[in-house]
Structures are given as structure tokens and as C-alpha cells.
């Protein structure tokens, strides 16, 4: 394989890493935002505090992923954003609303606190649902027919439910006492609806995309892919095992809820990546067709080689420094 053929693969991997990191890291703080209305006033402060040091940095991965799509695959960027302009705009508005609400809820007069709590929830819901819609639309090749729209709507509902479970798992790790007990109940209630919805989407995906159907059910691919659903099922029931046994939470094994939910996300992501490769826009563009000129990619590669390790190192450092139980948020 020549350098010109290998470079697009590198940038596809970087973009995939960035988007996976975003979905996992920003997914749990979007989930906390969706759960916010269920806590009392003190618990709301603790919930926001649990994501306070991380949520802004988590969104760096989204910027990196979209940035790589723009500069490394300009043809795909034009197609994707043209088709997803409205949900992308809604997502951006939701993320902005979350950022504004995060700061204003602790600085504005007390009488406005409920308003900013609702704004934080609304921003989280708008961002997560729009991300689900964009994912569904992308999988169907931007099909605007009834089946394609129904599929996109299904993922627009499923992804927030998955974020809810991820957020509940995060709170189980980061909180204690009554709030932790509530988080366990939230995880228990979200688990089966999310699991059923995820199963339904998995069954529907090969039906709405012929390319995915051929990748999943051809021989011998079906045998190579079999461990993916089996591991997902094992991770699902591991979460079920933990959230239905308070003694495991008390013994310090609550982190298993979060870790196994992350595992489900990771396996789903790699399943999707396998399903669409080598296309970057399903049925329209391969990653080599969409890639920028080799000379341009070489220059961009130097920048990414410097920037990506810095982002990874900063992320690791951030989580190490601010790890531990969360307490109510306050500003001096």
C-alpha cells in the first residue's frame, strides 16, 4: 500500500477515535443532563458538579472529529453536512444552551435556578436526540423515505436512552448516599428500555441498508462477527446483575455499570465501522474518493501527530486530577 493510499486510512482512524471518544465521554454528561430533573435541589448541584471539570473538555473530541472530516475528507464533509444541516444546527444550539445553563445556574439569582436547570435538560435532550437522528440518517444513506425517517427517529429515541444509562453509571461511580441509590434505580429503569430499543435498531439496520446486510450475513463474516453481539449481551446482563444487587454497589463495584455500558458503546461503534468500511458516505463515496490531495494530507498529518497526543494526555491528566466523589457545585 502506498503512502497516498495509507494516509486516508490514518485520518479515518483518527476521526473514528475522536467520534468514539466524544460519544462515550460527552455521552455520560449528556446523560447526567437528561437525569437532572429527577434529583432534588442539592442533588442537582452534585450531579452538575460530577461533570463540571470534564464536560467542556469532552466536547473537544467532537471538534477534532468534525475538523478531520472537513480538512481530510472535504467531499464527504459537503455531502454529510448538506444532508444533516438541520439536526446539526439543533445539536449546536443544544450544546450552546447547555454551556450557558451550566454557568448561569450557579451565578443567576436563586429564583431563576429552576429555569436554568430546565434549560440544561433541554439542551441535553436536543443535543442527544439530534445526534441520534444524524446517526440514523447516515446509516440509511440519507434516505428521506418513510422507512428511512422511521429508522432515524428510532435512533433519535434510542441514543438518549443509552446516554441515560451511561449517565446513571457515571453517577453511581461519582456520588454516594441517597443520590447514588437514586442513580442505581435510574440505571435499573433505563436498562431494559434501552436494551430492547438497541436490539430493535440492530435488527432494523441490515433491513434499511443492503450494504450492511451483505457485510453482516455473508460467509464467513457472520462467524467472525458473532462474538460482538455475544459480548454485548454479556455486558448488558453484567449491568443488570450489578444494579439489582445493592450489596455489590456497597462493596464498591458500581463502576461495572459504567464500564460495561461503555463496552456496549465501543462494540456498537466498531460494528458500525466494519459495516460501512471502506465507504465514508454509504453507497456514495469511499474514503479514498473523498480524501484531500496527498500533499495536503501530509501537512495535516504533521499537525494531527502533534495535536492528538496532547489531547489524549490532557484528557488522561484531567480525569486523574478530578477523580473521586463529587460534591455540590459552588463558585467562590
mmCIF file of C-alpha atoms in Angstrom:
data_model
loop_
_atom_site.group_PDB
_atom_site.id
_atom_site.type_symbol
_atom_site.label_atom_id
_atom_site.label_comp_id
_atom_site.label_asym_id
_atom_site.label_seq_id
_atom_site.Cartn_x
_atom_site.Cartn_y
_atom_site.Cartn_z
ATOM 1 C CA UNK A 1 0.000 0.000 0.000
ATOM 2 C CA UNK A 2 1.400 3.376 -0.978
ATOM 3 C CA UNK A 3 1.597 6.436 1.269
ATOM 4 C CA UNK A 4 -1.190 8.068 -0.755
ATOM 5 C CA UNK A 5 -3.452 5.071 -0.069
ATOM 6 C CA UNK A 6 -2.417 4.738 3.580
ATOM 7 C CA UNK A 7 -2.944 8.390 4.609
ATOM 8 C CA UNK A 8 -6.758 8.350 4.230
ATOM 9 C CA UNK A 9 -6.847 5.237 6.452
ATOM 10 C CA UNK A 10 -4.908 7.098 9.149
ATOM 11 C CA UNK A 11 -7.312 10.023 9.066
ATOM 12 C CA UNK A 12 -10.323 7.699 9.061
ATOM 13 C CA UNK A 13 -8.919 6.054 12.199
ATOM 14 C CA UNK A 14 -8.305 9.437 13.855
ATOM 15 C CA UNK A 15 -11.820 10.599 13.007
ATOM 16 C CA UNK A 16 -13.262 7.345 14.313
ATOM 17 C CA UNK A 17 -11.286 7.615 17.555
ATOM 18 C CA UNK A 18 -12.419 11.206 18.034
ATOM 19 C CA UNK A 19 -16.091 10.420 17.469
ATOM 20 C CA UNK A 20 -15.985 7.322 19.688
ATOM 21 C CA UNK A 21 -14.292 9.303 22.469
ATOM 22 C CA UNK A 22 -16.898 12.025 22.096
ATOM 23 C CA UNK A 23 -19.859 9.642 22.221
ATOM 24 C CA UNK A 24 -18.535 7.933 25.371
ATOM 25 C CA UNK A 25 -17.195 10.979 27.220
ATOM 26 C CA UNK A 26 -19.821 13.547 26.296
ATOM 27 C CA UNK A 27 -22.441 10.793 26.327
ATOM 28 C CA UNK A 28 -22.300 10.364 30.086
ATOM 29 C CA UNK A 29 -22.525 14.104 30.783
ATOM 30 C CA UNK A 30 -25.442 14.406 28.350
ATOM 31 C CA UNK A 31 -26.993 11.524 30.289
ATOM 32 C CA UNK A 32 -26.488 13.382 33.563
ATOM 33 C CA UNK A 33 -28.210 16.386 31.988
ATOM 34 C CA UNK A 34 -31.156 14.205 30.997
ATOM 35 C CA UNK A 35 -31.397 12.861 34.554
ATOM 36 C CA UNK A 36 -31.151 16.293 36.176
ATOM 37 C CA UNK A 37 -34.916 16.843 36.667
ATOM 38 C CA UNK A 38 -35.097 13.668 38.796
ATOM 39 C CA UNK A 39 -32.853 14.976 41.582
ATOM 40 C CA UNK A 40 -33.725 17.403 44.370
ATOM 41 C CA UNK A 41 -32.056 20.811 44.507
ATOM 42 C CA UNK A 42 -28.954 19.700 46.428
ATOM 43 C CA UNK A 43 -28.649 16.585 44.311
ATOM 44 C CA UNK A 44 -28.875 18.665 41.137
ATOM 45 C CA UNK A 45 -25.840 20.644 42.288
ATOM 46 C CA UNK A 46 -23.929 17.424 42.955
ATOM 47 C CA UNK A 47 -24.938 15.984 39.576
ATOM 48 C CA UNK A 48 -23.699 19.062 37.739
ATOM 49 C CA UNK A 49 -20.564 19.071 39.890
ATOM 50 C CA UNK A 50 -19.813 15.477 38.874
ATOM 51 C CA UNK A 51 -19.404 16.549 35.246
ATOM 52 C CA UNK A 52 -18.163 20.090 35.898
ATOM 53 C CA UNK A 53 -14.423 19.590 35.312
ATOM 54 C CA UNK A 54 -14.959 17.317 32.294
ATOM 55 C CA UNK A 55 -17.862 18.309 30.066
ATOM 56 C CA UNK A 56 -16.172 21.159 28.204
ATOM 57 C CA UNK A 57 -13.049 19.090 27.523
ATOM 58 C CA UNK A 58 -15.196 16.160 26.374
ATOM 59 C CA UNK A 59 -16.561 18.271 23.529
ATOM 60 C CA UNK A 60 -13.008 18.803 22.233
ATOM 61 C CA UNK A 61 -13.297 15.358 20.666
ATOM 62 C CA UNK A 62 -16.321 16.455 18.630
ATOM 63 C CA UNK A 63 -14.369 19.436 17.310
ATOM 64 C CA UNK A 64 -11.477 17.149 16.380
ATOM 65 C CA UNK A 65 -13.720 14.617 14.615
ATOM 66 C CA UNK A 66 -15.624 17.206 12.585
ATOM 67 C CA UNK A 67 -12.391 19.074 11.883
ATOM 68 C CA UNK A 68 -10.757 15.948 10.447
ATOM 69 C CA UNK A 69 -13.849 15.323 8.310
ATOM 70 C CA UNK A 70 -13.639 18.882 6.983
ATOM 71 C CA UNK A 71 -9.932 19.057 6.154
ATOM 72 C CA UNK A 72 -9.152 15.423 5.287
ATOM 73 C CA UNK A 73 -12.392 14.425 3.528
ATOM 74 C CA UNK A 74 -13.825 17.661 2.069
ATOM 75 C CA UNK A 75 -16.102 15.920 -0.438
ATOM 76 C CA UNK A 76 -17.705 13.841 2.299
ATOM 77 C CA UNK A 77 -17.968 16.874 4.580
ATOM 78 C CA UNK A 78 -20.011 18.701 1.975
ATOM 79 C CA UNK A 79 -22.378 15.777 1.436
ATOM 80 C CA UNK A 80 -22.826 14.970 5.111
ATOM 81 C CA UNK A 81 -23.456 18.488 6.376
ATOM 82 C CA UNK A 82 -25.709 19.326 3.452
ATOM 83 C CA UNK A 83 -27.904 16.345 4.325
ATOM 84 C CA UNK A 84 -27.702 16.898 8.093
ATOM 85 C CA UNK A 85 -27.745 20.687 8.282
ATOM 86 C CA UNK A 86 -30.911 20.963 10.392
ATOM 87 C CA UNK A 87 -30.141 18.291 13.042
ATOM 88 C CA UNK A 88 -26.535 19.536 13.200
ATOM 89 C CA UNK A 89 -27.811 23.055 13.861
ATOM 90 C CA UNK A 90 -30.161 21.747 16.568
ATOM 91 C CA UNK A 91 -27.272 19.869 18.166
ATOM 92 C CA UNK A 92 -25.111 23.002 18.223
ATOM 93 C CA UNK A 93 -27.941 25.051 19.740
ATOM 94 C CA UNK A 94 -28.409 22.328 22.375
ATOM 95 C CA UNK A 95 -24.711 22.300 23.250
ATOM 96 C CA UNK A 96 -24.646 26.099 23.488
ATOM 97 C CA UNK A 97 -27.731 26.060 25.702
ATOM 98 C CA UNK A 98 -26.063 23.519 27.986
ATOM 99 C CA UNK A 99 -22.951 25.675 28.286
ATOM 100 C CA UNK A 100 -24.922 28.809 29.092
ATOM 101 C CA UNK A 101 -27.150 26.999 31.590
ATOM 102 C CA UNK A 102 -24.158 25.382 33.289
ATOM 103 C CA UNK A 103 -22.671 28.774 34.184
ATOM 104 C CA UNK A 104 -25.866 30.732 34.782
ATOM 105 C CA UNK A 105 -27.482 28.199 37.096
ATOM 106 C CA UNK A 106 -24.898 28.990 39.801
ATOM 107 C CA UNK A 107 -24.462 32.700 39.098
ATOM 108 C CA UNK A 108 -28.005 33.886 38.409
ATOM 109 C CA UNK A 109 -30.420 34.833 41.241
ATOM 110 C CA UNK A 110 -31.901 31.851 43.065
ATOM 111 C CA UNK A 111 -35.371 32.428 41.641
ATOM 112 C CA UNK A 112 -34.028 31.686 38.160
ATOM 113 C CA UNK A 113 -32.337 28.413 39.156
ATOM 114 C CA UNK A 114 -35.277 26.188 38.073
ATOM 115 C CA UNK A 115 -35.280 27.882 34.666
ATOM 116 C CA UNK A 116 -31.584 27.181 34.083
ATOM 117 C CA UNK A 117 -31.976 23.600 35.304
ATOM 118 C CA UNK A 118 -34.713 23.111 32.716
ATOM 119 C CA UNK A 119 -32.514 24.770 30.100
ATOM 120 C CA UNK A 120 -29.677 22.374 30.912
ATOM 121 C CA UNK A 121 -32.057 19.435 30.500
ATOM 122 C CA UNK A 122 -33.491 20.831 27.255
ATOM 123 C CA UNK A 123 -30.030 21.383 25.817
ATOM 124 C CA UNK A 124 -29.008 17.835 26.731
ATOM 125 C CA UNK A 125 -32.153 16.398 25.151
ATOM 126 C CA UNK A 126 -31.794 18.441 21.963
ATOM 127 C CA UNK A 127 -28.132 17.515 21.547
ATOM 128 C CA UNK A 128 -28.570 13.784 22.217
ATOM 129 C CA UNK A 129 -31.727 13.353 20.114
ATOM 130 C CA UNK A 130 -30.235 15.250 17.174
ATOM 131 C CA UNK A 131 -27.106 13.095 17.353
ATOM 132 C CA UNK A 132 -29.298 10.011 17.202
ATOM 133 C CA UNK A 133 -31.190 11.379 14.211
ATOM 134 C CA UNK A 134 -27.933 12.177 12.390
ATOM 135 C CA UNK A 135 -26.612 8.676 13.045
ATOM 136 C CA UNK A 136 -29.804 7.065 11.759
ATOM 137 C CA UNK A 137 -29.851 9.251 8.678
ATOM 138 C CA UNK A 138 -26.195 8.464 7.989
ATOM 139 C CA UNK A 139 -26.737 4.690 8.238
ATOM 140 C CA UNK A 140 -29.605 4.814 5.736
ATOM 141 C CA UNK A 141 -27.554 6.848 3.272
ATOM 142 C CA UNK A 142 -29.687 9.940 3.972
ATOM 143 C CA UNK A 143 -32.873 8.204 2.839
ATOM 144 C CA UNK A 144 -35.800 10.596 3.318
ATOM 145 C CA UNK A 145 -38.450 7.984 2.593
ATOM 146 C CA UNK A 146 -40.856 6.765 5.299
ATOM 147 C CA UNK A 147 -38.666 3.788 6.277
ATOM 148 C CA UNK A 148 -35.526 5.911 6.473
ATOM 149 C CA UNK A 149 -37.237 8.595 8.546
ATOM 150 C CA UNK A 150 -38.732 5.995 10.887
ATOM 151 C CA UNK A 151 -35.304 4.410 11.363
ATOM 152 C CA UNK A 152 -33.727 7.804 12.121
ATOM 153 C CA UNK A 153 -36.500 8.520 14.617
ATOM 154 C CA UNK A 154 -35.838 5.175 16.296
ATOM 155 C CA UNK A 155 -32.173 6.000 16.851
ATOM 156 C CA UNK A 156 -33.103 9.550 17.917
ATOM 157 C CA UNK A 157 -35.002 7.881 20.771
ATOM 158 C CA UNK A 158 -32.525 5.058 21.448
ATOM 159 C CA UNK A 159 -29.366 7.163 21.771
ATOM 160 C CA UNK A 160 -30.721 9.411 24.569
ATOM 161 C CA UNK A 161 -31.871 6.250 26.383
ATOM 162 C CA UNK A 162 -28.342 4.846 26.089
ATOM 163 C CA UNK A 163 -26.926 8.163 27.330
ATOM 164 C CA UNK A 164 -29.306 7.939 30.304
ATOM 165 C CA UNK A 165 -27.831 4.584 31.281
ATOM 166 C CA UNK A 166 -24.301 5.898 30.771
ATOM 167 C CA UNK A 167 -25.074 8.965 32.899
ATOM 168 C CA UNK A 168 -26.589 6.838 35.648
ATOM 169 C CA UNK A 169 -23.478 4.644 35.650
ATOM 170 C CA UNK A 170 -21.312 7.747 35.955
ATOM 171 C CA UNK A 171 -23.331 8.985 38.939
ATOM 172 C CA UNK A 172 -23.079 5.599 40.621
ATOM 173 C CA UNK A 173 -19.294 5.942 40.471
ATOM 174 C CA UNK A 174 -19.092 9.633 41.351
ATOM 175 C CA UNK A 175 -21.699 10.032 44.102
ATOM 176 C CA UNK A 176 -22.680 8.409 47.367
ATOM 177 C CA UNK A 177 -25.604 8.137 49.746
ATOM 178 C CA UNK A 178 -29.135 8.869 48.582
ATOM 179 C CA UNK A 179 -28.087 10.210 45.180
ATOM 180 C CA UNK A 180 -26.128 7.059 44.439
ATOM 181 C CA UNK A 181 -29.144 4.960 45.419
ATOM 182 C CA UNK A 182 -31.277 7.033 43.053
ATOM 183 C CA UNK A 183 -28.726 6.577 40.273
ATOM 184 C CA UNK A 184 -28.943 2.815 40.726
ATOM 185 C CA UNK A 185 -32.736 2.988 40.369
ATOM 186 C CA UNK A 186 -32.400 5.200 37.283
ATOM 187 C CA UNK A 187 -29.974 2.719 35.731
ATOM 188 C CA UNK A 188 -32.303 -0.169 36.516
ATOM 189 C CA UNK A 189 -35.262 1.610 34.891
ATOM 190 C CA UNK A 190 -33.305 2.703 31.810
ATOM 191 C CA UNK A 191 -31.584 -0.628 31.190
ATOM 192 C CA UNK A 192 -34.332 -2.721 29.633
ATOM 193 C CA UNK A 193 -35.955 0.019 27.514
ATOM 194 C CA UNK A 194 -32.504 0.852 26.156
ATOM 195 C CA UNK A 195 -31.701 -2.825 25.571
ATOM 196 C CA UNK A 196 -34.960 -3.508 23.732
ATOM 197 C CA UNK A 197 -34.562 -0.367 21.625
ATOM 198 C CA UNK A 198 -30.949 -1.236 20.810
ATOM 199 C CA UNK A 199 -31.963 -4.755 19.797
ATOM 200 C CA UNK A 200 -34.734 -3.391 17.564
ATOM 201 C CA UNK A 201 -32.316 -0.966 15.900
ATOM 202 C CA UNK A 202 -29.783 -3.767 15.391
ATOM 203 C CA UNK A 203 -32.425 -5.895 13.677
ATOM 204 C CA UNK A 204 -33.603 -2.970 11.541
ATOM 205 C CA UNK A 205 -30.149 -1.787 10.443
ATOM 206 C CA UNK A 206 -29.445 -4.536 7.863
ATOM 207 C CA UNK A 207 -33.020 -4.155 6.599
ATOM 208 C CA UNK A 208 -32.616 -0.472 5.745
ATOM 209 C CA UNK A 209 -29.114 -0.858 4.268
ATOM 210 C CA UNK A 210 -28.305 -3.546 1.714
ATOM 211 C CA UNK A 211 -24.581 -2.888 2.138
ATOM 212 C CA UNK A 212 -24.815 -3.561 5.875
ATOM 213 C CA UNK A 213 -26.871 -6.711 5.263
ATOM 214 C CA UNK A 214 -24.186 -8.127 2.974
ATOM 215 C CA UNK A 215 -21.434 -7.302 5.467
ATOM 216 C CA UNK A 216 -23.269 -8.893 8.406
ATOM 217 C CA UNK A 217 -24.719 -12.054 6.909
ATOM 218 C CA UNK A 218 -22.214 -13.060 4.246
ATOM 219 C CA UNK A 219 -19.960 -16.053 4.767
ATOM 220 C CA UNK A 220 -17.594 -16.345 6.571
ATOM 221 C CA UNK A 221 -18.160 -12.826 8.020
ATOM 222 C CA UNK A 222 -21.163 -13.899 10.076
ATOM 223 C CA UNK A 223 -18.968 -16.207 12.163
ATOM 224 C CA UNK A 224 -16.290 -13.553 12.678
ATOM 225 C CA UNK A 225 -18.929 -11.070 13.856
ATOM 226 C CA UNK A 226 -20.738 -13.472 16.190
ATOM 227 C CA UNK A 227 -18.622 -12.530 19.264
ATOM 228 C CA UNK A 228 -19.809 -8.908 19.016
ATOM 229 C CA UNK A 229 -23.485 -9.497 19.919
ATOM 230 C CA UNK A 230 -22.478 -12.170 22.431
ATOM 231 C CA UNK A 231 -20.130 -9.795 24.285
ATOM 232 C CA UNK A 232 -22.772 -7.050 24.122
ATOM 233 C CA UNK A 233 -25.297 -9.405 25.692
ATOM 234 C CA UNK A 234 -22.802 -10.378 28.411
ATOM 235 C CA UNK A 235 -22.116 -6.693 29.158
ATOM 236 C CA UNK A 236 -25.854 -5.961 29.279
ATOM 237 C CA UNK A 237 -26.528 -8.722 31.806
ATOM 238 C CA UNK A 238 -23.474 -7.687 33.827
ATOM 239 C CA UNK A 239 -25.106 -4.271 34.240
ATOM 240 C CA UNK A 240 -28.384 -5.984 35.162
ATOM 241 C CA UNK A 241 -26.547 -8.106 37.742
ATOM 242 C CA UNK A 242 -24.948 -5.118 39.455
ATOM 243 C CA UNK A 243 -27.950 -2.751 39.546
ATOM 244 C CA UNK A 244 -30.195 -5.411 41.061
ATOM 245 C CA UNK A 245 -27.771 -6.200 43.904
ATOM 246 C CA UNK A 246 -27.254 -3.286 46.313
ATOM 247 C CA UNK A 247 -24.573 -5.229 48.175
ATOM 248 C CA UNK A 248 -22.354 -5.066 45.069
ATOM 249 C CA UNK A 249 -22.764 -1.287 44.900
ATOM 250 C CA UNK A 250 -21.961 -1.008 48.612
ATOM 251 C CA UNK A 251 -18.879 -3.179 48.100
ATOM 252 C CA UNK A 252 -17.547 -0.713 45.516
ATOM 253 C CA UNK A 253 -18.425 -2.500 42.291
ATOM 254 C CA UNK A 254 -20.729 0.210 40.961
ATOM 255 C CA UNK A 255 -18.109 1.116 38.359
ATOM 256 C CA UNK A 256 -19.044 -2.055 36.500
ATOM 257 C CA UNK A 257 -22.269 -0.372 35.363
ATOM 258 C CA UNK A 258 -20.376 2.412 33.643
ATOM 259 C CA UNK A 259 -17.607 0.203 32.230
ATOM 260 C CA UNK A 260 -19.990 -2.358 30.736
ATOM 261 C CA UNK A 261 -22.168 0.346 29.228
ATOM 262 C CA UNK A 262 -19.044 1.842 27.649
ATOM 263 C CA UNK A 263 -18.184 -1.628 26.326
ATOM 264 C CA UNK A 264 -21.588 -1.818 24.609
ATOM 265 C CA UNK A 265 -20.960 1.595 23.010
ATOM 266 C CA UNK A 266 -17.496 0.565 21.830
ATOM 267 C CA UNK A 267 -18.694 -2.712 20.317
ATOM 268 C CA UNK A 268 -21.606 -0.962 18.582
ATOM 269 C CA UNK A 269 -19.184 1.607 17.188
ATOM 270 C CA UNK A 270 -16.781 -0.993 15.803
ATOM 271 C CA UNK A 271 -19.712 -2.938 14.389
ATOM 272 C CA UNK A 272 -20.835 0.188 12.550
ATOM 273 C CA UNK A 273 -17.292 0.934 11.365
ATOM 274 C CA UNK A 274 -16.981 -2.583 9.972
ATOM 275 C CA UNK A 275 -20.392 -2.310 8.324
ATOM 276 C CA UNK A 276 -19.621 0.829 6.325
ATOM 277 C CA UNK A 277 -15.900 0.390 5.528
ATOM 278 C CA UNK A 278 -14.435 1.426 3.102
ATOM 279 C CA UNK A 279 -17.264 3.915 2.471
ATOM 280 C CA UNK A 280 -17.249 7.202 4.283
ATOM 281 C CA UNK A 281 -20.657 8.101 2.844
ATOM 282 C CA UNK A 282 -22.547 4.837 2.454
ATOM 283 C CA UNK A 283 -23.086 3.917 -1.177
ATOM 284 C CA UNK A 284 -21.675 7.219 -2.455
ATOM 285 C CA UNK A 285 -18.046 7.815 -1.514
ATOM 286 C CA UNK A 286 -15.194 5.647 -0.334
ATOM 287 C CA UNK A 287 -12.658 7.242 1.969
ATOM 288 C CA UNK A 288 -10.132 7.355 -0.893
ATOM 289 C CA UNK A 289 -12.614 9.084 -3.212
ATOM 290 C CA UNK A 290 -13.418 11.672 -0.540
ATOM 291 C CA UNK A 291 -9.858 12.316 0.635
ATOM 292 C CA UNK A 292 -7.994 15.557 0.003
ATOM 293 C CA UNK A 293 -4.811 15.647 -2.065
ATOM 294 C CA UNK A 294 -1.899 13.629 -0.682
ATOM 295 C CA UNK A 295 0.270 16.743 -0.299
ATOM 296 C CA UNK A 296 -2.449 18.395 1.792
ATOM 297 C CA UNK A 297 -2.982 15.294 3.912
ATOM 298 C CA UNK A 298 0.749 15.052 4.577
ATOM 299 C CA UNK A 299 0.818 18.567 6.012
ATOM 300 C CA UNK A 300 -2.336 17.931 8.045
ATOM 301 C CA UNK A 301 -0.828 14.670 9.297
ATOM 302 C CA UNK A 302 2.031 16.574 10.918
ATOM 303 C CA UNK A 303 -0.450 18.779 12.789
ATOM 304 C CA UNK A 304 -2.551 15.813 13.908
ATOM 305 C CA UNK A 305 0.567 13.907 15.017
ATOM 306 C CA UNK A 306 1.351 16.806 17.361
ATOM 307 C CA UNK A 307 -2.185 17.669 18.467
ATOM 308 C CA UNK A 308 -3.723 14.234 19.065
ATOM 309 C CA UNK A 309 -1.195 13.033 21.690
ATOM 310 C CA UNK A 310 -1.617 16.364 23.507
ATOM 311 C CA UNK A 311 -5.397 15.947 23.622
ATOM 312 C CA UNK A 312 -5.074 12.361 24.859
ATOM 313 C CA UNK A 313 -2.510 13.330 27.509
ATOM 314 C CA UNK A 314 -4.614 16.274 28.679
ATOM 315 C CA UNK A 315 -7.729 14.108 28.892
ATOM 316 C CA UNK A 316 -5.938 11.461 30.973
ATOM 317 C CA UNK A 317 -4.438 14.127 33.244
ATOM 318 C CA UNK A 318 -7.813 15.816 33.705
ATOM 319 C CA UNK A 319 -9.537 12.622 34.790
ATOM 320 C CA UNK A 320 -6.705 11.715 37.148
ATOM 321 C CA UNK A 321 -6.740 15.126 38.858
ATOM 322 C CA UNK A 322 -10.507 15.362 39.284
ATOM 323 C CA UNK A 323 -11.249 11.724 40.030
ATOM 324 C CA UNK A 324 -13.139 10.958 43.210
ATOM 325 C CA UNK A 325 -16.582 11.565 44.626
ATOM 326 C CA UNK A 326 -18.448 14.706 43.566
ATOM 327 C CA UNK A 327 -19.837 17.321 45.938
ATOM 328 C CA UNK A 328 -22.341 20.157 45.425
ATOM 329 C CA UNK A 329 -21.055 22.711 42.921
ATOM 330 C CA UNK A 330 -20.158 26.172 44.144
ATOM 331 C CA UNK A 331 -18.213 29.196 42.995
ATOM 332 C CA UNK A 332 -16.071 31.338 45.240
#
